[in-house]
Amino acid sequence: MSTVIEQPVEARLVAAAPRMPNIPATLHYDRSDPFAVRMTFPAPATLEGVEVCWTFARELLAAGLQGPEGHGDVRVRPYGYDRTVLEFHAPEGTAVVHVRSGEVRRFLEATSELVPTGREYLQLDLDHGLAELMRDAC
């Protein structure tokens, strides 16, 4: 069984658009980092001309389907019946993208099959992490 899920999504860029109104973004989930999801945008869609990846909580993405969530660099909220808005705040500016809510739900369902929501902690090797911290402290 794979430990990584990647799902292409079509994101519609609403603000801070350099050149592309629609962006073929990708959602990523890796069982080795069970609390996080990543959303990657291709180089042509960014101001810097390089691929950009945002990492944020899977819980934030799920909660944002129901109502406004997030207070930091990433904010998520529903927009009508079929869209979800993701806002990405950086010192260079803010990007606002719309994604089909159905695509987000399918992605979250796949991640929950891999690691059930609320059971993420079972994927963590706390003993190994603690040993690494202690090794560096000596």
GROMACS .gro file of C-alpha atoms in nm:
model
  138
    1MET     CA    1   0.000   0.000   0.000
    2SER     CA    2   0.129   0.341  -0.093
    3THR     CA    3   0.213   0.582   0.186
    4VAL     CA    4   0.172   0.894  -0.031
    5ILE     CA    5  -0.136   1.037  -0.199
    6GLU     CA    6  -0.109   1.293  -0.479
    7GLN     CA    7  -0.417   1.438  -0.641
    8PRO     CA    8  -0.411   1.694  -0.919
    9VAL     CA    9  -0.668   1.973  -0.878
   10GLU     CA   10  -0.757   2.267  -1.094
   11ALA     CA   11  -0.718   2.585  -0.896
   12ARG     CA   12  -0.862   2.910  -1.026
   13LEU     CA   13  -0.637   3.198  -0.931
   14VAL     CA   14  -0.841   3.496  -0.808
   15ALA     CA   15  -0.582   3.739  -0.666
   16ALA     CA   16  -0.215   3.811  -0.731
   17ALA     CA   17  -0.235   3.639  -1.071
   18PRO     CA   18   0.093   3.665  -1.263
   19ARG     CA   19  -0.005   3.491  -1.587
   20MET     CA   20  -0.250   3.205  -1.540
   21PRO     CA   21  -0.619   3.219  -1.439
   22ASN     CA   22  -0.631   2.838  -1.397
   23ILE     CA   23  -0.351   2.646  -1.234
   24PRO     CA   24  -0.293   2.269  -1.235
   25ALA     CA   25  -0.206   2.247  -0.864
   26THR     CA   26  -0.143   1.924  -0.673
   27LEU     CA   27  -0.254   1.817  -0.326
   28HIS     CA   28  -0.011   1.583  -0.144
   29TYR     CA   29  -0.042   1.372   0.168
   30ASP     CA   30   0.231   1.154   0.317
   31ARG     CA   31   0.164   0.907   0.598
   32SER     CA   32   0.507   0.990   0.746
   33ASP     CA   33   0.378   1.345   0.817
   34PRO     CA   34   0.023   1.249   0.912
   35PHE     CA   35  -0.109   1.586   1.031
   36ALA     CA   36  -0.005   1.782   0.721
   37VAL     CA   37  -0.108   1.826   0.360
   38ARG     CA   38   0.082   2.012   0.093
   39MET     CA   39  -0.044   2.207  -0.204
   40THR     CA   40   0.205   2.262  -0.484
   41PHE     CA   41   0.178   2.524  -0.755
   42PRO     CA   42   0.383   2.501  -1.077
   43ALA     CA   43   0.653   2.755  -1.162
   44PRO     CA   44   0.456   2.942  -1.434
   45ALA     CA   45   0.186   3.029  -1.177
   46THR     CA   46   0.416   3.199  -0.929
   47LEU     CA   47   0.565   3.546  -0.914
   48GLU     CA   48   0.915   3.403  -0.867
   49GLY     CA   49   0.885   3.157  -1.156
   50VAL     CA   50   0.966   2.858  -0.934
   51GLU     CA   51   0.745   2.581  -0.799
   52VAL     CA   52   0.586   2.681  -0.467
   53CYS     CA   53   0.466   2.438  -0.202
   54TRP     CA   54   0.249   2.532   0.097
   55THR     CA   55   0.221   2.294   0.393
   56PHE     CA   56  -0.071   2.318   0.631
   57ALA     CA   57  -0.288   2.103   0.858
   58ARG     CA   58  -0.515   1.839   0.709
   59GLU     CA   59  -0.762   1.938   0.980
   60LEU     CA   60  -0.760   2.298   0.850
   61LEU     CA   61  -0.848   2.183   0.499
   62ALA     CA   62  -1.130   1.961   0.626
   63ALA     CA   63  -1.275   2.226   0.858
   64GLY     CA   64  -1.254   2.489   0.584
   65LEU     CA   65  -1.505   2.292   0.378
   66GLN     CA   66  -1.767   2.369   0.645
   67GLY     CA   67  -1.684   2.727   0.742
   68PRO     CA   68  -1.405   2.986   0.756
   69GLU     CA   69  -1.088   2.848   0.919
   70GLY     CA   70  -0.733   2.967   0.972
   71HIS     CA   71  -0.573   3.275   1.117
   72GLY     CA   72  -0.219   3.254   0.983
   73ASP     CA   73  -0.055   3.212   0.645
   74VAL     CA   74  -0.320   2.970   0.514
   75ARG     CA   75  -0.695   3.028   0.540
   76VAL     CA   76  -0.973   2.810   0.401
   77ARG     CA   77  -1.345   2.872   0.359
   78PRO     CA   78  -1.639   2.747   0.154
   79TYR     CA   79  -1.757   2.956  -0.140
   80GLY     CA   80  -2.105   2.864  -0.254
   81TYR     CA   81  -2.196   2.499  -0.288
   82ASP     CA   82  -1.918   2.371  -0.512
   83ARG     CA   83  -1.607   2.579  -0.437
   84THR     CA   84  -1.354   2.609  -0.158
   85VAL     CA   85  -1.136   2.917  -0.124
   86LEU     CA   86  -0.776   2.887  -0.009
   87GLU     CA   87  -0.585   3.203   0.079
   88PHE     CA   88  -0.207   3.192   0.096
   89HIS     CA   89  -0.049   3.491   0.274
   90ALA     CA   90   0.321   3.568   0.230
   91PRO     CA   91   0.534   3.882   0.267
   92GLU     CA   92   0.527   3.916  -0.115
   93GLY     CA   93   0.147   3.924  -0.121
   94THR     CA   94  -0.164   3.710  -0.102
   95ALA     CA   95  -0.282   3.448  -0.348
   96VAL     CA   96  -0.645   3.344  -0.343
   97VAL     CA   97  -0.748   3.028  -0.527
   98HIS     CA   98  -1.078   2.851  -0.576
   99VAL     CA   99  -1.082   2.472  -0.590
  100ARG     CA  100  -1.378   2.243  -0.652
  101SER     CA  101  -1.500   2.123  -0.314
  102GLY     CA  102  -1.564   1.776  -0.455
  103GLU     CA  103  -1.194   1.741  -0.544
  104VAL     CA  104  -1.097   1.844  -0.191
  105ARG     CA  105  -1.346   1.597  -0.039
  106ARG     CA  106  -1.214   1.311  -0.258
  107PHE     CA  107  -0.859   1.395  -0.153
  108LEU     CA  108  -0.952   1.404   0.217
  109GLU     CA  109  -1.142   1.074   0.187
  110ALA     CA  110  -0.832   0.912   0.034
  111THR     CA  111  -0.612   1.050   0.313
  112SER     CA  112  -0.856   0.919   0.575
  113GLU     CA  113  -0.841   0.573   0.420
  114LEU     CA  114  -0.462   0.585   0.451
  115VAL     CA  115  -0.459   0.741   0.801
  116PRO     CA  116  -0.797   0.776   0.972
  117THR     CA  117  -0.870   1.121   1.111
  118GLY     CA  118  -0.796   1.123   1.483
  119ARG     CA  119  -0.548   0.836   1.450
  120GLU     CA  120  -0.257   1.036   1.309
  121TYR     CA  121  -0.055   0.999   1.629
  122LEU     CA  122  -0.025   0.625   1.563
  123GLN     CA  123   0.198   0.703   1.263
  124LEU     CA  124   0.452   0.894   1.471
  125ASP     CA  125   0.763   0.726   1.608
  126LEU     CA  126   0.792   0.934   1.924
  127ASP     CA  127   1.069   0.719   2.072
  128HIS     CA  128   1.286   0.773   1.765
  129GLY     CA  129   1.214   1.147   1.762
  130LEU     CA  130   1.297   1.180   2.130
  131ALA     CA  131   1.618   0.980   2.084
  132GLU     CA  132   1.720   1.216   1.800
  133LEU     CA  133   1.657   1.521   2.018
  134MET     CA  134   1.855   1.373   2.306
  135ARG     CA  135   2.143   1.272   2.078
  136ASP     CA  136   2.175   1.631   1.955
  137ALA     CA  137   2.162   1.767   2.312
  138CYS     CA  138   2.471   1.580   2.429
   0.00000   0.00000   0.00000
